[in-house]
Coordinates of C-alpha atoms (C1' of nucleotides) in Angstrom, one line a residue:
Chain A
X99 CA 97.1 148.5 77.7
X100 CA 99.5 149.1 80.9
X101 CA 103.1 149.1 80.5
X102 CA 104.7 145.7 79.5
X103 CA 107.2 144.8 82.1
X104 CA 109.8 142.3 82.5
X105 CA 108.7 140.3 85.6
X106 CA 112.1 139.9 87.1
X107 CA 111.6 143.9 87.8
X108 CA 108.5 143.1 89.0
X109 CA 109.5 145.1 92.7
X110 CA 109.8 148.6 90.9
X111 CA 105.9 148.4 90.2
X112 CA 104.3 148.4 93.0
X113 CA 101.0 150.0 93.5
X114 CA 101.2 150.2 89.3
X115 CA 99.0 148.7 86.8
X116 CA 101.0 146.8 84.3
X117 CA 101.2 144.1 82.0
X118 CA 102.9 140.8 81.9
X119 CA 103.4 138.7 78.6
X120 CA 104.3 134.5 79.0
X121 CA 103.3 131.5 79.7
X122 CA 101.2 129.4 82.6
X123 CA 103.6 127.4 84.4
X124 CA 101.3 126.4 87.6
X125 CA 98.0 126.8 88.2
X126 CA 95.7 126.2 91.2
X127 CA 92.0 127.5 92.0
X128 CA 90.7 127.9 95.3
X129 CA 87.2 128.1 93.3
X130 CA 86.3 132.0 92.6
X131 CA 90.2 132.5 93.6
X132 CA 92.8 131.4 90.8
X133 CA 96.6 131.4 91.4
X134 CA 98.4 131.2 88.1
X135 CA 102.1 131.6 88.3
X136 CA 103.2 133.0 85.4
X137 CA 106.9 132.7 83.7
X138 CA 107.9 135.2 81.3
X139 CA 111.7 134.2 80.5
X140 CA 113.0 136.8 82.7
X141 CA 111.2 135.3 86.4
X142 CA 108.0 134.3 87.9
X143 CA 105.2 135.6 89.2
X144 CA 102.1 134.9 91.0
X145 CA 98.5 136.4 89.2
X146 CA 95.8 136.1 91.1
X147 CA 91.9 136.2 89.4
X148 CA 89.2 136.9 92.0
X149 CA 86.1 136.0 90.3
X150 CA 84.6 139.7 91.3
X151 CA 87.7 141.7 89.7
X152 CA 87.0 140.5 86.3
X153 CA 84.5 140.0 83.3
X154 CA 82.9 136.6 83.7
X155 CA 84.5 135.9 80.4
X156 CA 87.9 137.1 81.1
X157 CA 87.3 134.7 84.8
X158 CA 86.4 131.5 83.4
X159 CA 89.7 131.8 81.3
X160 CA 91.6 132.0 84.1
X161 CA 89.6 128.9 85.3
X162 CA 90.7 126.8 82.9
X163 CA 93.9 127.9 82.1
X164 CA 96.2 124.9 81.3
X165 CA 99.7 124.4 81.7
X166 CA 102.1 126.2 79.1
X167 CA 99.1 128.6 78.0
X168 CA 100.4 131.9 76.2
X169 CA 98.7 134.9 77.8
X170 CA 98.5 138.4 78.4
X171 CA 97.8 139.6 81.3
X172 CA 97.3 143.6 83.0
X173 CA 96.8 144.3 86.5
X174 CA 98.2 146.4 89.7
X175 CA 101.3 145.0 91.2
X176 CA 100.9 144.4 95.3
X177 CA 103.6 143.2 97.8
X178 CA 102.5 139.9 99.4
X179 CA 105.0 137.4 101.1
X180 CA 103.1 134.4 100.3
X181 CA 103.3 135.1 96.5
X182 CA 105.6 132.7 95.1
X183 CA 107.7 133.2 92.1
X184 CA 111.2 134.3 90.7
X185 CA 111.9 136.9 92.7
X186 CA 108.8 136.3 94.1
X187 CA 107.1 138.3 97.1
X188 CA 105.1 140.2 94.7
X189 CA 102.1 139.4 92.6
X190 CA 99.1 140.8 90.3
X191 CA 95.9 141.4 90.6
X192 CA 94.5 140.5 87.7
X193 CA 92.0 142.6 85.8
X194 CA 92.2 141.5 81.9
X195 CA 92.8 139.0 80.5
X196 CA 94.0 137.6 77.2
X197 CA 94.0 134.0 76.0
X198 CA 97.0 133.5 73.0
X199 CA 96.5 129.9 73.1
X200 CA 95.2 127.2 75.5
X201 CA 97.9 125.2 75.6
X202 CA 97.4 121.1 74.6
X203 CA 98.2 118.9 77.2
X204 CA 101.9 119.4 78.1
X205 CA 104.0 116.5 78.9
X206 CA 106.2 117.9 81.5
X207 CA 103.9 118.2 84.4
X208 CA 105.3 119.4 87.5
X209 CA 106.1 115.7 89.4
X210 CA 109.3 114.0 88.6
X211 CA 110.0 112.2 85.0
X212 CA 113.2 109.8 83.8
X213 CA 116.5 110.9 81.7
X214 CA 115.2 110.0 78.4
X215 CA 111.5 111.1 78.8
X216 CA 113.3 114.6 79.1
X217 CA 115.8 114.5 76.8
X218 CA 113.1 113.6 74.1
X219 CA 111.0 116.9 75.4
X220 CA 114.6 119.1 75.6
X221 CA 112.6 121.7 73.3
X222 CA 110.0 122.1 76.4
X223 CA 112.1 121.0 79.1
X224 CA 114.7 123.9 79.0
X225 CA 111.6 126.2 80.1
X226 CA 111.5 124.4 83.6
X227 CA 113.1 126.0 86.4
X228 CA 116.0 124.0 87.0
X229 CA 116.9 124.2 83.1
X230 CA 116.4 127.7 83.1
X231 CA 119.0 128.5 86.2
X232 CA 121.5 126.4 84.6
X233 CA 121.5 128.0 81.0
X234 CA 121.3 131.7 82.8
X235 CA 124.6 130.3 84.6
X236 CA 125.6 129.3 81.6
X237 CA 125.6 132.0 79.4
X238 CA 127.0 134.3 82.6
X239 CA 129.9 132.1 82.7
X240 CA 130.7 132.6 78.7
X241 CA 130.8 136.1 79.0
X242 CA 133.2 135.9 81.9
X243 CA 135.3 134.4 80.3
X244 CA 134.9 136.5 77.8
X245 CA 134.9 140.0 79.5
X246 CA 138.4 138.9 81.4
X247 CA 140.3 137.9 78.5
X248 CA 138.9 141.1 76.8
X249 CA 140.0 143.2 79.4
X250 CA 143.3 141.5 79.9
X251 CA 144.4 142.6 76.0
X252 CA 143.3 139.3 74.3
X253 CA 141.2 139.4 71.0
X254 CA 138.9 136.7 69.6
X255 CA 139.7 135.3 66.5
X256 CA 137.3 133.3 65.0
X257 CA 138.8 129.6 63.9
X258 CA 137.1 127.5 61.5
X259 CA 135.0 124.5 61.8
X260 CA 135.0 123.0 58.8
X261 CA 139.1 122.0 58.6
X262 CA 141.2 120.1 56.8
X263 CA 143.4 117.7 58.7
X264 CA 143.0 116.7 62.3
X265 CA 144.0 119.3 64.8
X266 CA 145.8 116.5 67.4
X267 CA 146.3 112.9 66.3
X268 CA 144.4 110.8 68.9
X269 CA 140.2 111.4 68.9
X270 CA 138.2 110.6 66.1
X271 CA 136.5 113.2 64.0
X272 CA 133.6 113.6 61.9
X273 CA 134.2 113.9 58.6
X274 CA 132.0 115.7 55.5
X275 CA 131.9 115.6 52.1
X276 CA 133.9 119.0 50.7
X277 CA 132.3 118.9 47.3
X278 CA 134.1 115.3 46.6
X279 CA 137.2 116.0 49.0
X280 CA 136.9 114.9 52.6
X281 CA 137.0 117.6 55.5
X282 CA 136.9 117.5 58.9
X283 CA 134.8 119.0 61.6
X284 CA 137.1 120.6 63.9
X285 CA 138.0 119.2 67.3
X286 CA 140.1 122.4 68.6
X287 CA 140.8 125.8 66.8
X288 CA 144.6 125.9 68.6
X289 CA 146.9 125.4 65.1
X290 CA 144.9 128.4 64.2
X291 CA 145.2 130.3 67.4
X292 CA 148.7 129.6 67.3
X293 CA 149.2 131.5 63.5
X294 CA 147.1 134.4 64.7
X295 CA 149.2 135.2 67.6
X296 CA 151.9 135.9 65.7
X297 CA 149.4 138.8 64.3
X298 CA 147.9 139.8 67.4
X299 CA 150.2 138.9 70.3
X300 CA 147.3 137.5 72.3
X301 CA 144.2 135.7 70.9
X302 CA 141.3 133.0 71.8
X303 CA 138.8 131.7 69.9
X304 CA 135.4 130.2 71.1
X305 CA 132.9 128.1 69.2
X306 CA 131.8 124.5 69.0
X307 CA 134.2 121.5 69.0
X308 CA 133.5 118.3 67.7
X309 CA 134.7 114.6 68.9
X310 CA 133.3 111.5 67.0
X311 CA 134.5 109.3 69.5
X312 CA 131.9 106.8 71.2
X313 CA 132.3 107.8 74.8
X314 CA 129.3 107.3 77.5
X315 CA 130.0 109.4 80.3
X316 CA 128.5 112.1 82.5
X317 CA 131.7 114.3 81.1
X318 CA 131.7 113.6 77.7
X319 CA 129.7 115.6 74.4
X320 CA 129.8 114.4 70.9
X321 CA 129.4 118.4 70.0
X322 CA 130.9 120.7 73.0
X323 CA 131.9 124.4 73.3
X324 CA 135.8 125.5 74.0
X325 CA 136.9 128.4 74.5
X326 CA 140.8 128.5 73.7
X327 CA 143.4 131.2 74.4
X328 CA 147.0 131.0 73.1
X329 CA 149.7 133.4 74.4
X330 CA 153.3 134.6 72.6
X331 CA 156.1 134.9 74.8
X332 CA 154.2 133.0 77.3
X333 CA 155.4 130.0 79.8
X334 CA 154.0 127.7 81.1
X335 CA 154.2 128.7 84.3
X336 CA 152.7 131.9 83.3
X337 CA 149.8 130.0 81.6
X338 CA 149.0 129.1 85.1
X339 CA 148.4 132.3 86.5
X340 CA 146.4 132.8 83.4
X341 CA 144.2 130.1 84.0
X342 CA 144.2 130.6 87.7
X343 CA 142.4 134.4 87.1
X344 CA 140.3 133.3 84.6
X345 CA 138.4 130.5 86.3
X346 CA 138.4 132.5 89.4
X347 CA 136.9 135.6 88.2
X348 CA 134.5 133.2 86.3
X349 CA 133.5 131.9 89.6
X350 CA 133.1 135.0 91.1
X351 CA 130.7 136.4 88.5
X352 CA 128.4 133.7 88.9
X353 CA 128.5 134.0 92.9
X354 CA 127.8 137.6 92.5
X355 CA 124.9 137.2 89.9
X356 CA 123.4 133.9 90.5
X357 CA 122.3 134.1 93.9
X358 CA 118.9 133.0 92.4
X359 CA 119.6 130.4 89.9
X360 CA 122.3 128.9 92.4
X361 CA 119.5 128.2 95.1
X362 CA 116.9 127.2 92.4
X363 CA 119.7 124.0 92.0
X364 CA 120.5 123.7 95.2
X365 CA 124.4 124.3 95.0
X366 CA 126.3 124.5 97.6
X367 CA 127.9 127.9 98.1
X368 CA 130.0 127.5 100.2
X369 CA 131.9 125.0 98.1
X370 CA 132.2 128.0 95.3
X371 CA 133.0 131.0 97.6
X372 CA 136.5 128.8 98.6
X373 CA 137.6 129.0 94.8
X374 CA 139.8 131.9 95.0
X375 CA 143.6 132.0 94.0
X376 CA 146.4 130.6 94.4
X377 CA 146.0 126.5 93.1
X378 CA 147.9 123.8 94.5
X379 CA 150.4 123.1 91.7
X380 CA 151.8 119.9 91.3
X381 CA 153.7 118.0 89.3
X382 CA 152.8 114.6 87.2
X383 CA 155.8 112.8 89.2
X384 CA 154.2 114.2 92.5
X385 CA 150.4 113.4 91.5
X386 CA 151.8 109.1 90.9
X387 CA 153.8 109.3 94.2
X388 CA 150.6 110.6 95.4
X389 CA 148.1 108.5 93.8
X390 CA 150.2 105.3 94.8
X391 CA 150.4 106.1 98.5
X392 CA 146.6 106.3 98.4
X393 CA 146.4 102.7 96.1
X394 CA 148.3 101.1 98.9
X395 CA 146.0 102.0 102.0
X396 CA 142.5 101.2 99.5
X397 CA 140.7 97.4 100.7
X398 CA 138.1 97.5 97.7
X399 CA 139.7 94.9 95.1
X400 CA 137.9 97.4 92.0
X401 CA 138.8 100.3 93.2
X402 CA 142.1 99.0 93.5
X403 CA 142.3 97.9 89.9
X404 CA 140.7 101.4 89.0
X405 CA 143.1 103.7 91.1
X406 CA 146.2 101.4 90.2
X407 CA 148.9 103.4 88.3
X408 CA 152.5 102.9 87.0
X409 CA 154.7 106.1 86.2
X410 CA 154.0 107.0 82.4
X411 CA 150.5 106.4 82.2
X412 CA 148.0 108.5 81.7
X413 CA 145.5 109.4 84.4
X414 CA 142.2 108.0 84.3
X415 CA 138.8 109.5 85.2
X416 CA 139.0 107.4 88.5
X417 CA 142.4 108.8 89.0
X418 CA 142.0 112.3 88.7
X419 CA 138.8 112.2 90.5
X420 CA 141.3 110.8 93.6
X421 CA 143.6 113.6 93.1
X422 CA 141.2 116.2 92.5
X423 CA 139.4 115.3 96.4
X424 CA 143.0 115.6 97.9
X425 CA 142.6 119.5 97.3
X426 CA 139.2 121.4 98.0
X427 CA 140.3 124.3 95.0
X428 CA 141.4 123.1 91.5
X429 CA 144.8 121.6 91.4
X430 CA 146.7 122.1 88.3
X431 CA 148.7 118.9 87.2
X432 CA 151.9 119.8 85.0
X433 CA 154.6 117.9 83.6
X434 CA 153.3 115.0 82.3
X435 CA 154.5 112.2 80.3
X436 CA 155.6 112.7 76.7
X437 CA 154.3 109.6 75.2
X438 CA 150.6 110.4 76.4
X439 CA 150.8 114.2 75.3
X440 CA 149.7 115.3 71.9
X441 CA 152.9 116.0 69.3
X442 CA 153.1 120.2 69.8
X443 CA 154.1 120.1 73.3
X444 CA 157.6 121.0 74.2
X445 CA 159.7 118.5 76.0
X446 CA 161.2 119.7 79.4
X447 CA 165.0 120.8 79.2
X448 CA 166.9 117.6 79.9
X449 CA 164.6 115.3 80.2
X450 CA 162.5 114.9 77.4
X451 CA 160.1 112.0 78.4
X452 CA 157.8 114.5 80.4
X453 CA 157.0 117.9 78.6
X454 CA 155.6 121.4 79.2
X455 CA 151.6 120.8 79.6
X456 CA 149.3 121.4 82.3
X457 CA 146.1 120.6 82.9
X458 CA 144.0 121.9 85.7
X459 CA 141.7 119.6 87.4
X460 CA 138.2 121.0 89.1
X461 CA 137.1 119.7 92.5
X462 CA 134.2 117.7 93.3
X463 CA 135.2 114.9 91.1
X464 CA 134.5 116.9 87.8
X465 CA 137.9 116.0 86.4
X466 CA 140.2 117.3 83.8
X467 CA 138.1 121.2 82.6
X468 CA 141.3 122.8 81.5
X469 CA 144.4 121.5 78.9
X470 CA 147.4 123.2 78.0
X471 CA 150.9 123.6 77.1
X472 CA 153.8 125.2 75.7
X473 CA 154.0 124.9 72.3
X474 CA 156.9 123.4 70.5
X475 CA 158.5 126.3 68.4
X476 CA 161.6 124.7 67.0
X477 CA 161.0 123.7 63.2
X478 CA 163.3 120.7 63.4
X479 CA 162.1 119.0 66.2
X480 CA 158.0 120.0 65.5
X481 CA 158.6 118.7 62.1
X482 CA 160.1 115.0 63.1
X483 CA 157.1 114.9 65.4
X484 CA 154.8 115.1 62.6
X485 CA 156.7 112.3 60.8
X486 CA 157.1 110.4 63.5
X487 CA 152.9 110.5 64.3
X488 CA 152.5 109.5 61.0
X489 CA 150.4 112.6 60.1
X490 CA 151.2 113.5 56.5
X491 CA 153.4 116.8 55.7
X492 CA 151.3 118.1 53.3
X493 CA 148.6 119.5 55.7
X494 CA 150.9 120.9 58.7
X495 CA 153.2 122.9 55.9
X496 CA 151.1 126.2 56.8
X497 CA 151.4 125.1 60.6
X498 CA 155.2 124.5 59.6
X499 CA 155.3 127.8 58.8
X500 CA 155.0 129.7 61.6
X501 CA 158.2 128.2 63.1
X502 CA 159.8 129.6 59.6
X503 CA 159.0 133.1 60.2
X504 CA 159.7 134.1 63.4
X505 CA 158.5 131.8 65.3
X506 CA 158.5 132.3 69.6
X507 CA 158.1 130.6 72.3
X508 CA 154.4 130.4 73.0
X509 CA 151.4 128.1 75.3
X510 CA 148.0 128.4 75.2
X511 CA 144.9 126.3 76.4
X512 CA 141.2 124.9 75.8
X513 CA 138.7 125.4 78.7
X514 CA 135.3 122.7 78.1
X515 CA 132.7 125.4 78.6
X516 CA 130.3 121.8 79.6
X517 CA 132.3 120.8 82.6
X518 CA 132.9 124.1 83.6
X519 CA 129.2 124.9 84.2
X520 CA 128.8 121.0 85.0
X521 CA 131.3 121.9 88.3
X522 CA 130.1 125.5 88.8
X523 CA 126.4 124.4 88.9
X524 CA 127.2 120.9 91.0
X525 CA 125.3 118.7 88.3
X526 CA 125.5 115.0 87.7
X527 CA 125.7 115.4 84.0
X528 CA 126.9 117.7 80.9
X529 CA 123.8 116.6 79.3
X530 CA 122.0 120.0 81.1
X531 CA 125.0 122.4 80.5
X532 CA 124.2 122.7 76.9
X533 CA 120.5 123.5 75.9
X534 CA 120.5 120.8 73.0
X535 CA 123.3 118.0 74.0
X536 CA 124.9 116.3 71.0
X537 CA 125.2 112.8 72.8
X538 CA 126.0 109.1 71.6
X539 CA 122.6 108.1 70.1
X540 CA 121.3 111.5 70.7
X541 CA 120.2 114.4 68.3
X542 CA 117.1 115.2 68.4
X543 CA 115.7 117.6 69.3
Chain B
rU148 C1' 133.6 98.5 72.2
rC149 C1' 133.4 96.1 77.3
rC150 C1' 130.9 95.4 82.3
rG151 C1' 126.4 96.1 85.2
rU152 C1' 121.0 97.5 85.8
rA153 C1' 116.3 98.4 83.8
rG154 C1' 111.9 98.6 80.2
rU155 C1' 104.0 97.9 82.9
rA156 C1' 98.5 103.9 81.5
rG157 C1' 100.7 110.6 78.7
rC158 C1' 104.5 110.7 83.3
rU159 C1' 106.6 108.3 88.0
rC160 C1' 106.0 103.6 89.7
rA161 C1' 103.5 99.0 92.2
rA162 C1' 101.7 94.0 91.1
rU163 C1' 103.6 88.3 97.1
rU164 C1' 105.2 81.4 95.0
rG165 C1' 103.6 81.7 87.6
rG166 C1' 96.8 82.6 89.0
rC167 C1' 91.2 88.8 87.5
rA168 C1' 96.5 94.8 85.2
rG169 C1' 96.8 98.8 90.0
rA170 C1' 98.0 103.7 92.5
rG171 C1' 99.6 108.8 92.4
rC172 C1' 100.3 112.8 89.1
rG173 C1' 98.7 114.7 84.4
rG174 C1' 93.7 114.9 81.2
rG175 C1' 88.0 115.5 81.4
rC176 C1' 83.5 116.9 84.6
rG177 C1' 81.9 119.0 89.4
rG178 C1' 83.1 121.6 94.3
rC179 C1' 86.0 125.2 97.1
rU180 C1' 88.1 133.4 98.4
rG181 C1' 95.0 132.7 99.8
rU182 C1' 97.1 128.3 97.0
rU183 C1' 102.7 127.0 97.4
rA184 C1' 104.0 119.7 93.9
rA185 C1' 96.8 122.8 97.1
rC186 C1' 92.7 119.7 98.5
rC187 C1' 87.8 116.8 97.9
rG188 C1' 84.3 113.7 94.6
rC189 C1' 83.4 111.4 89.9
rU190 C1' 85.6 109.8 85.2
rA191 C1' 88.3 108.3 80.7
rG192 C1' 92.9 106.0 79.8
rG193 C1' 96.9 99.4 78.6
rU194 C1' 100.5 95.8 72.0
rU195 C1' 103.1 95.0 80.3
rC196 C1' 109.8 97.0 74.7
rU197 C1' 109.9 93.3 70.3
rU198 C1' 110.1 88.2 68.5
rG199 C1' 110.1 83.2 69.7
rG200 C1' 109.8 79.3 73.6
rU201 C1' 108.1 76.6 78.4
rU202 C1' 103.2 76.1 80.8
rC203 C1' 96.2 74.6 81.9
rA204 C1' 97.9 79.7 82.8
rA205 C1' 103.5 84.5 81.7
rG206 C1' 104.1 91.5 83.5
rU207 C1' 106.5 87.4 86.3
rC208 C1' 110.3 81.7 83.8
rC209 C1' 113.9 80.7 79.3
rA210 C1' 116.5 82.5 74.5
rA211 C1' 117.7 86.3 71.1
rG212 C1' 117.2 91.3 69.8
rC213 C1' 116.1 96.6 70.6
rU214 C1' 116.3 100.9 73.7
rA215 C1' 117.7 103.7 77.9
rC216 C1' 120.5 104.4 82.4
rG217 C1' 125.2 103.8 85.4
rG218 C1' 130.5 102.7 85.0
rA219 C1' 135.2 101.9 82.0
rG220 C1' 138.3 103.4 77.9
rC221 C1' 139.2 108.1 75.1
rC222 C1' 139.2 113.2 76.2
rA223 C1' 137.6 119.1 77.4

RNA sequence: UCCGUAGUAGCUCAAUUGGCAGAGCGGGCGGCUGUUAACCGCUAGGUUCUUGGUUCAAGUCCAAGCUACGGAGCCA
């Protein structure tokens, strides 16, 4: 047997004989001509049965090759610019082949099919073309992230999911049976990151997150992926700039190795390649003042009642999607209101009812994909938050803790890996970021 | 949880005023030496979401329920 090669390197075998290894995604006869497009996880490729190259045997499996059949198949690589396929301009002549299986009807056939008809097939549908451009993306925008932080001195910690208490006082978590105790899934690993700074200086920790809450939107998982970095001796101002070089170099990665996938999806590149540094930074007062001088000039009597906003309130999706499209970058919001922010943050210096967070809004109406904030590193006043929320002492004593032994000032943040690819990609839905989406009413497959 | 829309063949959809349940794709059979969602001919394929009601007659009208989709809230 010829050389088994990865199809995507398909262009460095020309004139060769080798071997490819997948599955049939297309297939279309021209009678003693058979064009079978082949995927093989890495790309596509055209092979192409001529009825005289091969054993009669070997020809009529070709012929009635269907969709999703598992073959193996060995012939000489030629250049030809009609050959379709991932990269595509080259194809193979066939001269064996073998059947694995013949493949049972698949559902999935190439014309268009609804939401849930999909989602019920996820297991199969992730090997279409579309799915298969987004998860690459995907999994390039991970290790970004990653590979920056890495290099900038930061260490992974791992955080647990299983916890014990909640991690901030609002969302709803799933709970589990602890062999007659109740725990928690966790909805953020940042109480943790926060005790292993003090060990390491400069940590994040990635994994899966977990929100019981019964939201029904294009932005919102029941399971999702965060990847959180915390900082000591670090300002909020200075978490900016963090942020700011992350999602840019994140960007920048995917520009430079997604050339493919990106026009498999049909994003719009140009809309990427103007995300560079620096990012409009305003603050929460600024972002009402703004948001109400847009209220006032709006006819429609909804979108009135959606965009209509009083200082100390909390944005809704409506309202950052407003103040997202007044900047064509991501425009950090910081500063805001006390009352809506979770009980760590630190209150601004003299005027406590707004405090040190910051979130960072993407463009393109894809909302809030970054939160953070300095962390409150007094004992006193962290502690009479904790009463005041109502949250029970007991659990937070370890969290206590870290403001007993030397505690410093210190920020940190979550980034939703989800709407991240959701903005970087330019999809309608999270539901595709993730290869199985945990969803209200959805978990299976 | 609230508001709105929808549910017909394996899939995507059509069916006029309440009057014989239809097409394309996919499947099967046959044809075709350059296809790009190939094309041509033939063919099989139905609990019209469920339950109840109105009517000579219901995919179509009424009621309740189920499911999905879109939006809101909450958040990353």
């Amino acid at each position: 047997m010829a050389k088994v090669i990865q199809i995507k390197d398909i262009a460095a075998y020309e004139g060769e004989e080798v071997t490819v290894r997948g599955w049939v995604y297309n297939r279309t006869g021209k009678g003693r001509l058979q064009f079978i497009l082949l995927r093989d996880g890495s790309g596509q490729a055209q092979c192409v049965a001529f009825k005289k190259e091969m054993t009669p045997e070997d020809f009529e499996i070709a012929r009635g090759l269907t969709q999703e059949s598992s073959v193996v198949i060995s012939g000489v690589v030629r250049a030809d610019a009609r050959a379709p396929g991932i990269p595509g301009g080259f194809e193979v002549g066939i001269q064996r082949l073998q059947l694995l299986q013949q493949a049972d009807e698949y559902p999935i056939s190439p014309k268009e099919h609804g939401t849930e008809f999909l989602m019920n097939h996820r297991h199969l549908w992730v090997r279409s073309n579309r799915q298969w451009a987004i998860l690459r993306i995907r999994a390039t925008i991970i290790k970004a992230m990653r590979d920056w932080l890495d290099d900038q001195g930061f260490l992974l910690v791992d955080t647990p999911i299983i916890t014990p208490a909640a991690g901030e006082e609002t969302t709803t978590l799933f709970d589990v049976d602890y062999f007659g105790e109740t725990a928690f899934l966790a909805q953020t690993g940042q109480l943790y990151n926060e005790a292993n700074i003090m060990a390491f200086g400069k940590v994040y920790c990635f994994g899966p997150t977990f929100r019981a809450e019964k939201s029904k939107t294009r932005r919102h998982l029941i399971e999702f992926w965060m990847l959180e970095p915390e900082i000591a001796f670090c300002s909020m101002e200075a978490l900016m700039d963090i942020e700011e070089g992350l999602v840019c170099n994140v960007v920048e990665q995917v520009l430079a190795k997604h050339g493919q996938e990106l026009e498999i999806i049909g994003r719009d590149l140009s809309k990427l390649a103007a995300i560079t540094g620096p990012f409009a930074r305003i603050s929460y007062d600024d972002a009402v003042t703004r948001l109400k001088a847009y209220h006032a000039e709006i006819d429609d009597p909804q979108r009135k009642t959606e965009l209509a906003i009083e200082w100390g309130e909390d944005f809704g999706s409506p309202h950052e999607t407003a103040l997202a499209e007044m900047f064509d970058k991501p425009v950090f919001v910081y500063h805001y209101p006390t009352a809506v922010k979770a009980f760590y943050m630190t209150p601004v210096a003299g005027r406590p009812e707004v405090c040190r967070s910051v979130d960072l809004l993407a463009p393109e109406g894809y909302g809030e994909i970054i939160g953070g904030s300095e962390r409150i590193h007094d004992l006193d006043l962290l502690a009479a938050n904790i009463d005041e929320m109502g949250l029970g002492r007991e659990a937070y004593e370890w969290y206590l803790d870290l403001r007993k032994f030397g505690t410093v000032p210190h920020a940190g943040f979550g980034i939703g890996i989800e709407r991240t690819v959701a903005w970087i990609c330019g999809l309608s839905h999270v539901r595709e970021t993730i290869p199985y989406a945990r969803l209200l009413n959805r978990k299976y497959p």
